[in-house]
PDB file of C-alpha atoms in Angstrom:
ATOM      1  CA  MET Q  23     -25.238 -36.775  35.997  1.00 56.00           C
ATOM      2  CA  ILE Q  24     -27.587 -35.763  33.174  1.00 57.00           C
ATOM      3  CA  LEU Q  25     -28.320 -32.067  32.713  1.00 61.00           C
ATOM      4  CA  ARG Q  26     -30.909 -30.484  30.443  1.00 63.00           C
ATOM      5  CA  LYS Q  27     -30.621 -26.808  29.613  1.00 59.00           C
ATOM      6  CA  ILE Q  28     -32.653 -24.453  27.436  1.00 57.00           C
ATOM      7  CA  TYR Q  29     -30.459 -22.090  25.484  1.00 55.00           C
ATOM      8  CA  ASN Q  30     -30.045 -20.102  22.297  1.00 56.00           C
ATOM      9  CA  PRO Q  31     -26.690 -20.985  20.694  1.00 56.00           C
ATOM     10  CA  ASN Q  32     -26.293 -17.435  19.406  1.00 52.00           C
ATOM     11  CA  LEU Q  33     -26.968 -15.822  22.790  1.00 47.00           C
ATOM     12  CA  PHE Q  34     -25.494 -18.379  25.171  1.00 48.00           C
ATOM     13  CA  PHE Q  35     -22.487 -16.437  26.375  1.00 44.00           C
ATOM     14  CA  SER Q  36     -23.957 -13.144  27.536  1.00 50.00           C
ATOM     15  CA  GLN Q  37     -27.148 -12.062  29.263  1.00 53.00           C
ATOM     16  CA  PHE Q  38     -26.484  -8.612  27.819  1.00 57.00           C
ATOM     17  CA  GLN Q  39     -26.640 -10.079  24.313  1.00 61.00           C
ATOM     18  CA  ILE Q  40     -30.020 -11.610  25.113  1.00 60.00           C
ATOM     19  CA  LEU Q  41     -31.425  -8.304  26.342  1.00 65.00           C
ATOM     20  CA  ASN Q  42     -30.024  -6.516  23.311  1.00 68.00           C
ATOM     21  CA  GLU Q  43     -31.732  -8.948  20.921  1.00 61.00           C
ATOM     22  CA  LEU Q  44     -35.072  -8.412  22.667  1.00 62.00           C
ATOM     23  CA  LYS Q  45     -35.176  -4.649  22.123  1.00 66.00           C
ATOM     24  CA  PHE Q  46     -38.235  -3.445  20.228  1.00 60.00           C
ATOM     25  CA  ALA Q  47     -36.042  -1.838  17.572  1.00 65.00           C
ATOM     26  CA  LYS Q  48     -34.680  -5.268  16.649  1.00 63.00           C
ATOM     27  CA  ILE Q  49     -37.846  -7.295  17.130  1.00 57.00           C
ATOM     28  CA  GLU Q  50     -39.867  -4.993  14.873  1.00 56.00           C
ATOM     29  CA  LYS Q  51     -37.501  -5.725  11.975  1.00 60.00           C
ATOM     30  CA  THR Q  52     -38.259  -9.439  11.924  1.00 58.00           C
ATOM     31  CA  ASP Q  53     -41.221 -11.800  12.082  1.00 57.00           C
ATOM     32  CA  ARG Q  54     -39.158 -14.361  13.975  1.00 58.00           C
ATOM     33  CA  CYS Q  55     -38.126 -14.433  17.616  1.00 59.00           C
ATOM     34  CA  PRO Q  56     -34.706 -15.659  18.850  1.00 60.00           C
ATOM     35  CA  THR Q  57     -35.319 -19.347  19.462  1.00 71.00           C
ATOM     36  CA  ALA Q  58     -33.988 -21.722  22.099  1.00 80.00           C
ATOM     37  CA  LYS Q  59     -33.617 -25.485  22.199  1.00 84.00           C
ATOM     38  CA  ILE Q  60     -33.282 -28.057  24.936  1.00 86.00           C
ATOM     39  CA  LYS Q  61     -29.777 -29.506  25.194  1.00 85.00           C
ATOM     40  CA  ARG Q  62     -28.642 -32.620  27.033  1.00 84.00           C
ATOM     41  CA  PHE Q  63     -25.268 -32.748  28.799  1.00 83.00           C
ATOM     42  CA  VAL Q  64     -23.916 -35.917  30.434  1.00 80.00           C
ATOM     43  CA  LEU Q  65     -21.225 -35.764  33.133  1.00 77.00           C
ATOM     44  CA  PRO Q  66     -19.968 -39.089  34.569  1.00 76.00           C
ATOM     45  CA  LEU Q  67     -19.457 -38.745  38.321  1.00 76.00           C
ATOM     46  CA  THR Q  68     -17.917 -42.131  39.071  1.00 72.00           C
ATOM     47  CA  VAL Q  69     -14.978 -42.071  36.642  1.00 73.00           C
ATOM     48  CA  ASP Q  70     -11.458 -41.977  38.092  1.00 76.00           C
ATOM     49  CA  LEU Q  71      -9.726 -39.263  36.031  1.00 76.00           C
ATOM     50  CA  THR Q  72      -6.333 -40.771  36.803  1.00 77.00           C
ATOM     51  CA  GLN Q  73      -7.426 -43.750  34.708  1.00 79.00           C
ATOM     52  CA  VAL Q  74      -8.558 -41.634  31.739  1.00 78.00           C
ATOM     53  CA  GLN Q  75      -6.188 -40.558  28.982  1.00 82.00           C
ATOM     54  CA  ASN Q  76      -6.116 -36.950  27.830  1.00 85.00           C
ATOM     55  CA  GLY Q  77      -8.622 -36.548  24.981  1.00 81.00           C
ATOM     56  CA  GLU Q  78     -10.502 -39.720  25.906  1.00 80.00           C
ATOM     57  CA  ASP Q  79     -14.304 -39.616  26.070  1.00 78.00           C
ATOM     58  CA  LEU Q  80     -15.408 -40.455  29.627  1.00 77.00           C
ATOM     59  CA  LEU Q  81     -18.745 -41.812  28.415  1.00 74.00           C
ATOM     60  CA  TYR Q  82     -17.034 -44.863  26.965  1.00 66.00           C
ATOM     61  CA  LYS Q  83     -16.179 -45.811  30.543  1.00 60.00           C
ATOM     62  CA  ASN Q  84     -19.863 -45.801  31.500  1.00 61.00           C
ATOM     63  CA  ARG Q  85     -23.143 -47.229  30.298  1.00 57.00           C
ATOM     64  CA  PHE Q  86     -26.288 -45.132  30.559  1.00 56.00           C
ATOM     65  CA  SER Q  87     -29.914 -46.218  30.466  1.00 51.00           C
ATOM     66  CA  VAL Q  88     -30.957 -42.977  28.742  1.00 54.00           C
ATOM     67  CA  ASN Q  89     -31.147 -42.599  24.976  1.00 59.00           C
ATOM     68  CA  VAL Q  90     -27.858 -40.732  24.404  1.00 64.00           C
ATOM     69  CA  LYS Q  91     -26.820 -40.227  20.781  1.00 65.00           C
ATOM     70  CA  SER Q  92     -24.178 -37.588  20.100  1.00 70.00           C
ATOM     71  CA  VAL Q  93     -23.286 -36.193  23.522  1.00 77.00           C
ATOM     72  CA  SER Q  94     -19.665 -36.390  24.699  1.00 78.00           C
ATOM     73  CA  SER Q  95     -17.649 -35.759  27.852  1.00 80.00           C
ATOM     74  CA  THR Q  96     -13.928 -35.511  27.134  1.00 81.00           C
ATOM     75  CA  ARG Q  97     -10.928 -35.005  29.377  1.00 79.00           C
ATOM     76  CA  LYS Q  98      -8.891 -31.927  28.406  1.00 81.00           C
ATOM     77  CA  GLY Q  99      -5.999 -31.803  30.839  1.00 81.00           C
ATOM     78  CA  ILE Q 100      -7.434 -31.072  34.287  1.00 78.00           C
ATOM     79  CA  GLU Q 101     -10.785 -30.072  32.778  1.00 80.00           C
ATOM     80  CA  ILE Q 102     -13.726 -32.005  31.365  1.00 82.00           C
ATOM     81  CA  GLN Q 103     -15.190 -30.680  28.123  1.00 82.00           C
ATOM     82  CA  LEU Q 104     -18.917 -31.320  27.747  1.00 83.00           C
ATOM     83  CA  ILE Q 105     -20.486 -31.295  24.292  1.00 82.00           C
ATOM     84  CA  PRO Q 106     -24.299 -31.461  24.394  1.00 84.00           C
ATOM     85  CA  GLU Q 107     -26.834 -32.781  21.946  1.00 84.00           C
ATOM     86  CA  ASP Q 108     -30.261 -31.545  20.886  1.00 85.00           C
ATOM     87  CA  LEU Q 109     -32.801 -33.587  22.820  1.00 87.00           C
ATOM     88  CA  VAL Q 110     -35.499 -32.862  20.218  1.00 89.00           C
ATOM     89  CA  PRO Q 111     -35.485 -30.716  17.038  1.00 86.00           C
ATOM     90  CA  GLU Q 112     -38.305 -28.433  18.216  1.00 87.00           C
ATOM     91  CA  THR Q 113     -37.684 -25.060  19.846  1.00 85.00           C
ATOM     92  CA  LEU Q 114     -38.710 -24.805  23.501  1.00 87.00           C
ATOM     93  CA  GLU Q 115     -39.312 -22.023  26.025  1.00 86.00           C
ATOM     94  CA  PHE Q 116     -40.738 -21.885  29.576  1.00 88.00           C
ATOM     95  CA  PRO Q 117     -40.116 -25.564  30.416  1.00 89.00           C
ATOM     96  CA  ARG Q 118     -42.245 -27.031  33.213  1.00 91.00           C
ATOM     97  CA  LEU Q 119     -42.582 -30.471  34.775  1.00 92.00           C
ATOM     98  CA  ASN Q 120     -44.576 -32.293  37.423  1.00 92.00           C
ATOM     99  CA  TYR Q 121     -43.060 -30.600  40.474  1.00 86.00           C
ATOM    100  CA  GLU Q 122     -43.651 -33.678  42.603  1.00 85.00           C
ATOM    101  CA  TYR Q 123     -40.550 -34.824  40.688  1.00 87.00           C
ATOM    102  CA  SER Q 124     -38.530 -31.689  41.346  1.00 85.00           C
ATOM    103  CA  GLY Q 125     -34.955 -32.674  42.236  1.00 84.00           C
ATOM    104  CA  LYS Q 126     -35.642 -36.270  41.167  1.00 86.00           C
ATOM    105  CA  LYS Q 127     -35.335 -38.214  37.949  1.00 87.00           C
ATOM    106  CA  TYR Q 128     -38.177 -37.155  35.676  1.00 90.00           C
ATOM    107  CA  ARG Q 129     -39.293 -38.186  32.204  1.00 93.00           C
ATOM    108  CA  TYR Q 130     -41.830 -35.667  30.900  1.00 95.00           C
ATOM    109  CA  LEU Q 131     -41.357 -32.003  30.109  1.00 93.00           C
ATOM    110  CA  TYR Q 132     -43.884 -29.379  29.008  1.00 95.00           C
ATOM    111  CA  GLY Q 133     -43.184 -26.050  27.338  1.00 92.00           C
ATOM    112  CA  LEU Q 134     -43.900 -23.467  24.651  1.00 90.00           C
ATOM    113  CA  GLY Q 135     -43.022 -23.780  20.993  1.00 87.00           C
ATOM    114  CA  ASN Q 136     -43.039 -20.989  18.452  1.00 80.00           C
ATOM    115  CA  GLU Q 137     -43.004 -20.801  14.676  1.00 69.00           C
ATOM    116  CA  TYR Q 138     -43.295 -17.022  14.520  1.00 65.00           C
ATOM    117  CA  LEU Q 139     -42.660 -14.073  16.832  1.00 66.00           C
ATOM    118  CA  HIS Q 140     -45.187 -15.312  19.406  1.00 73.00           C
ATOM    119  CA  PRO Q 141     -45.495 -18.759  21.049  1.00 81.00           C
ATOM    120  CA  ASN Q 142     -48.289 -20.635  19.312  1.00 86.00           C
ATOM    121  CA  LYS Q 143     -48.105 -24.253  20.507  1.00 92.00           C
ATOM    122  CA  ILE Q 144     -47.762 -26.366  23.650  1.00 95.00           C
ATOM    123  CA  LEU Q 145     -45.296 -29.265  23.677  1.00 95.00           C
ATOM    124  CA  LYS Q 146     -45.051 -32.449  25.722  1.00 97.00           C
ATOM    125  CA  ILE Q 147     -41.585 -34.003  25.479  1.00 95.00           C
ATOM    126  CA  ASP Q 148     -40.652 -37.533  26.503  1.00 95.00           C
ATOM    127  CA  THR Q 149     -36.989 -37.179  27.506  1.00 90.00           C
ATOM    128  CA  GLU Q 150     -36.410 -40.939  27.227  1.00 89.00           C
ATOM    129  CA  SER Q 151     -38.005 -41.790  23.875  1.00 91.00           C
ATOM    130  CA  ARG Q 152     -37.629 -38.207  22.515  1.00 92.00           C
ATOM    131  CA  ASP Q 153     -41.235 -38.291  21.337  1.00 94.00           C
ATOM    132  CA  VAL Q 154     -42.937 -34.896  21.074  1.00 95.00           C
ATOM    133  CA  VAL Q 155     -46.694 -34.282  21.262  1.00 96.00           C
ATOM    134  CA  VAL Q 156     -47.928 -30.900  20.018  1.00 95.00           C
ATOM    135  CA  TRP Q 157     -51.126 -28.993  20.811  1.00 95.00           C
ATOM    136  CA  LYS Q 158     -51.917 -25.850  18.816  1.00 92.00           C
ATOM    137  CA  GLU Q 159     -54.864 -23.828  17.579  1.00 91.00           C
ATOM    138  CA  PRO Q 160     -54.448 -21.547  14.538  1.00 89.00           C
ATOM    139  CA  GLY Q 161     -54.938 -17.841  15.161  1.00 87.00           C
ATOM    140  CA  HIS Q 162     -54.000 -17.986  18.855  1.00 88.00           C
ATOM    141  CA  PHE Q 163     -51.066 -17.382  21.208  1.00 88.00           C
ATOM    142  CA  VAL Q 164     -50.385 -19.652  24.190  1.00 90.00           C
ATOM    143  CA  SER Q 165     -48.983 -18.971  27.660  1.00 90.00           C
ATOM    144  CA  GLU Q 166     -46.578 -20.913  29.868  1.00 91.00           C
ATOM    145  CA  PRO Q 167     -48.094 -24.370  30.558  1.00 94.00           C
ATOM    146  CA  ILE Q 168     -48.559 -25.440  34.171  1.00 93.00           C
ATOM    147  CA  PHE Q 169     -48.761 -29.117  35.132  1.00 94.00           C
ATOM    148  CA  VAL Q 170     -51.093 -30.013  38.003  1.00 92.00           C
ATOM    149  CA  ALA Q 171     -50.733 -33.542  39.394  1.00 90.00           C
ATOM    150  CA  ARG Q 172     -54.021 -35.408  39.816  1.00 86.00           C
ATOM    151  CA  ASN Q 173     -53.319 -36.959  43.210  1.00 78.00           C
ATOM    152  CA  ILE Q 174     -50.250 -35.866  45.183  1.00 72.00           C
ATOM    153  CA  HIS Q 175     -51.200 -37.980  48.206  1.00 72.00           C
ATOM    154  CA  LEU Q 176     -50.538 -41.366  46.608  1.00 72.00           C
ATOM    155  CA  PRO Q 177     -47.397 -43.285  47.608  1.00 71.00           C
ATOM    156  CA  GLU Q 178     -44.561 -42.427  45.233  1.00 70.00           C
ATOM    157  CA  GLN Q 179     -44.457 -45.945  43.783  1.00 70.00           C
ATOM    158  CA  GLU Q 180     -48.136 -45.638  42.791  1.00 75.00           C
ATOM    159  CA  MET Q 181     -47.848 -42.210  41.176  1.00 80.00           C
ATOM    160  CA  GLU Q 182     -47.665 -41.833  37.412  1.00 90.00           C
ATOM    161  CA  GLU Q 183     -45.585 -38.839  36.419  1.00 92.00           C
ATOM    162  CA  ASP Q 184     -47.885 -37.513  33.687  1.00 94.00           C
ATOM    163  CA  ASP Q 185     -51.149 -38.302  35.506  1.00 94.00           C
ATOM    164  CA  GLY Q 186     -52.652 -34.832  35.793  1.00 94.00           C
ATOM    165  CA  VAL Q 187     -53.662 -31.847  33.702  1.00 96.00           C
ATOM    166  CA  VAL Q 188     -51.819 -29.130  31.792  1.00 96.00           C
ATOM    167  CA  ILE Q 189     -53.275 -25.624  32.144  1.00 95.00           C
ATOM    168  CA  PHE Q 190     -52.536 -22.552  30.023  1.00 93.00           C
ATOM    169  CA  THR Q 191     -54.212 -19.450  28.619  1.00 90.00           C
ATOM    170  CA  LEU Q 192     -55.074 -18.911  24.975  1.00 90.00           C
ATOM    171  CA  LEU Q 193     -55.253 -15.463  23.358  1.00 88.00           C
ATOM    172  CA  ASN Q 194     -56.769 -14.576  20.014  1.00 86.00           C
ATOM    173  CA  THR Q 195     -54.399 -12.936  17.554  1.00 81.00           C
ATOM    174  CA  SER Q 196     -57.360 -10.701  16.722  1.00 79.00           C
ATOM    175  CA  PRO Q 197     -59.375  -9.340  18.429  1.00 78.00           C
ATOM    176  CA  TYR Q 198     -57.255  -9.067  21.570  1.00 78.00           C
ATOM    177  CA  ASN Q 199     -60.180  -8.963  23.996  1.00 82.00           C
ATOM    178  CA  THR Q 200     -60.815 -12.716  23.905  1.00 86.00           C
ATOM    179  CA  VAL Q 201     -58.946 -14.926  26.370  1.00 88.00           C
ATOM    180  CA  GLN Q 202     -59.463 -18.611  27.140  1.00 91.00           C
ATOM    181  CA  LEU Q 203     -58.300 -21.025  29.829  1.00 92.00           C
ATOM    182  CA  VAL Q 204     -57.527 -24.447  28.334  1.00 96.00           C
ATOM    183  CA  ILE Q 205     -57.093 -27.717  30.247  1.00 96.00           C
ATOM    184  CA  LEU Q 206     -55.392 -30.720  28.617  1.00 97.00           C
ATOM    185  CA  ASP Q 207     -55.030 -34.302  29.820  1.00 97.00           C
ATOM    186  CA  GLY Q 208     -51.400 -34.707  30.905  1.00 95.00           C
ATOM    187  CA  LYS Q 209     -51.182 -38.220  29.456  1.00 95.00           C
ATOM    188  CA  THR Q 210     -53.000 -37.990  26.132  1.00 95.00           C
ATOM    189  CA  PHE Q 211     -52.704 -34.219  25.575  1.00 95.00           C
ATOM    190  CA  LYS Q 212     -56.357 -34.204  24.532  1.00 96.00           C
ATOM    191  CA  GLU Q 213     -58.468 -31.199  25.482  1.00 96.00           C
ATOM    192  CA  LEU Q 214     -60.629 -31.756  28.563  1.00 97.00           C
ATOM    193  CA  ALA Q 215     -62.192 -28.330  28.993  1.00 97.00           C
ATOM    194  CA  ARG Q 216     -61.912 -24.638  28.243  1.00 96.00           C
ATOM    195  CA  ILE Q 217     -63.397 -21.415  29.577  1.00 94.00           C
ATOM    196  CA  LYS Q 218     -63.803 -18.344  27.367  1.00 92.00           C
ATOM    197  CA  PHE Q 219     -63.796 -14.731  28.559  1.00 88.00           C
ATOM    198  CA  LEU Q 220     -64.620 -11.532  26.701  1.00 88.00           C
ATOM    199  CA  THR Q 221     -62.943  -8.485  28.228  1.00 84.00           C
ATOM    200  CA  LYS Q 222     -63.656  -4.772  27.878  1.00 84.00           C
ATOM    201  CA  GLY Q 223     -60.084  -4.027  26.840  1.00 81.00           C
ATOM    202  CA  GLU Q 224     -57.173  -5.747  25.154  1.00 78.00           C
ATOM    203  CA  VAL Q 225     -55.340  -8.536  26.998  1.00 78.00           C
ATOM    204  CA  VAL Q 226     -51.576  -8.904  26.605  1.00 74.00           C
ATOM    205  CA  GLU Q 227     -49.710 -12.200  26.525  1.00 72.00           C
ATOM    206  CA  GLY Q 228     -49.059 -13.885  29.839  1.00 71.00           C
ATOM    207  CA  PHE Q 229     -45.625 -14.580  31.295  1.00 70.00           C
ATOM    208  CA  HIS Q 230     -45.057 -16.850  34.312  1.00 76.00           C
ATOM    209  CA  GLY Q 231     -47.795 -18.444  36.398  1.00 75.00           C
ATOM    210  CA  ILE Q 232     -48.340 -20.885  39.255  1.00 75.00           C
ATOM    211  CA  PHE Q 233     -51.101 -23.202  40.439  1.00 77.00           C
ATOM    212  CA  VAL Q 234     -52.003 -22.879  44.130  1.00 73.00           C
ATOM    213  CA  ARG Q 235     -53.941 -25.669  45.814  1.00 72.00           C
ATOM    214  CA  ARG Q 236     -56.709 -24.741  48.224  1.00 70.00           C
ATOM    215  CA  ASN Q 237     -54.800 -25.847  51.323  1.00 68.00           C
ATOM    216  CA  HIS Q 238     -51.583 -24.010  50.383  1.00 65.00           C
ATOM    217  CA  GLN Q 239     -51.215 -20.992  52.661  1.00 57.00           C
ATOM    218  CA  ILE Q 240     -47.665 -19.958  51.785  1.00 54.00           C
ATOM    219  CA  ILE Q 241     -45.978 -20.257  48.407  1.00 52.00           C
ATOM    220  CA  ARG Q 242     -42.199 -19.925  48.338  1.00 50.00           C
ATOM    221  CA  TYR Q 243     -39.674 -20.331  45.517  1.00 44.00           C
TER     222      TYR Q 243
END
């Protein structure tokens, strides 16, 4: 079993620590935001623990098709100690994928990256090759990316996982009354279109979002 988890190593153990770090009093003292990275854990499910010595790495008993480098899974008495690895060096927040692959093996991941206090770039991560494609525009903040599959009615064997578009909003750092909707090609990450709005008042950064198809009457999560 391969698990991928987004976490901040300094805030991993307590939700209360996370909330404490996000207080305005602390954020205002820095130009950087607490960052998170995507970690990969590997847990062998077919290993007979009675055949594994204490302290032995279970991964040596298995062969994986994924590109695993420094991850380990070690027997410690009656427990298994998992040590993850960084999947990519970039920071990542708000991870999304093609939800036609939800609960299945997937390859591509989309999310937010940040170099400063606010997220300022969109990432596409290949979890097999570890390649990262970045889209950014200076002087703007980005919102959570949403992947929309091009054709969900094709047979599964004919579907391509990244065949679709990635949608997100783009806010000017100044003035705050300009907001844009940007659409990228899911495969190439090239811009396909954008719509620009001028508002009467300031627009704050977005948080979560969903895409609802025309024939969807009920959305449940």
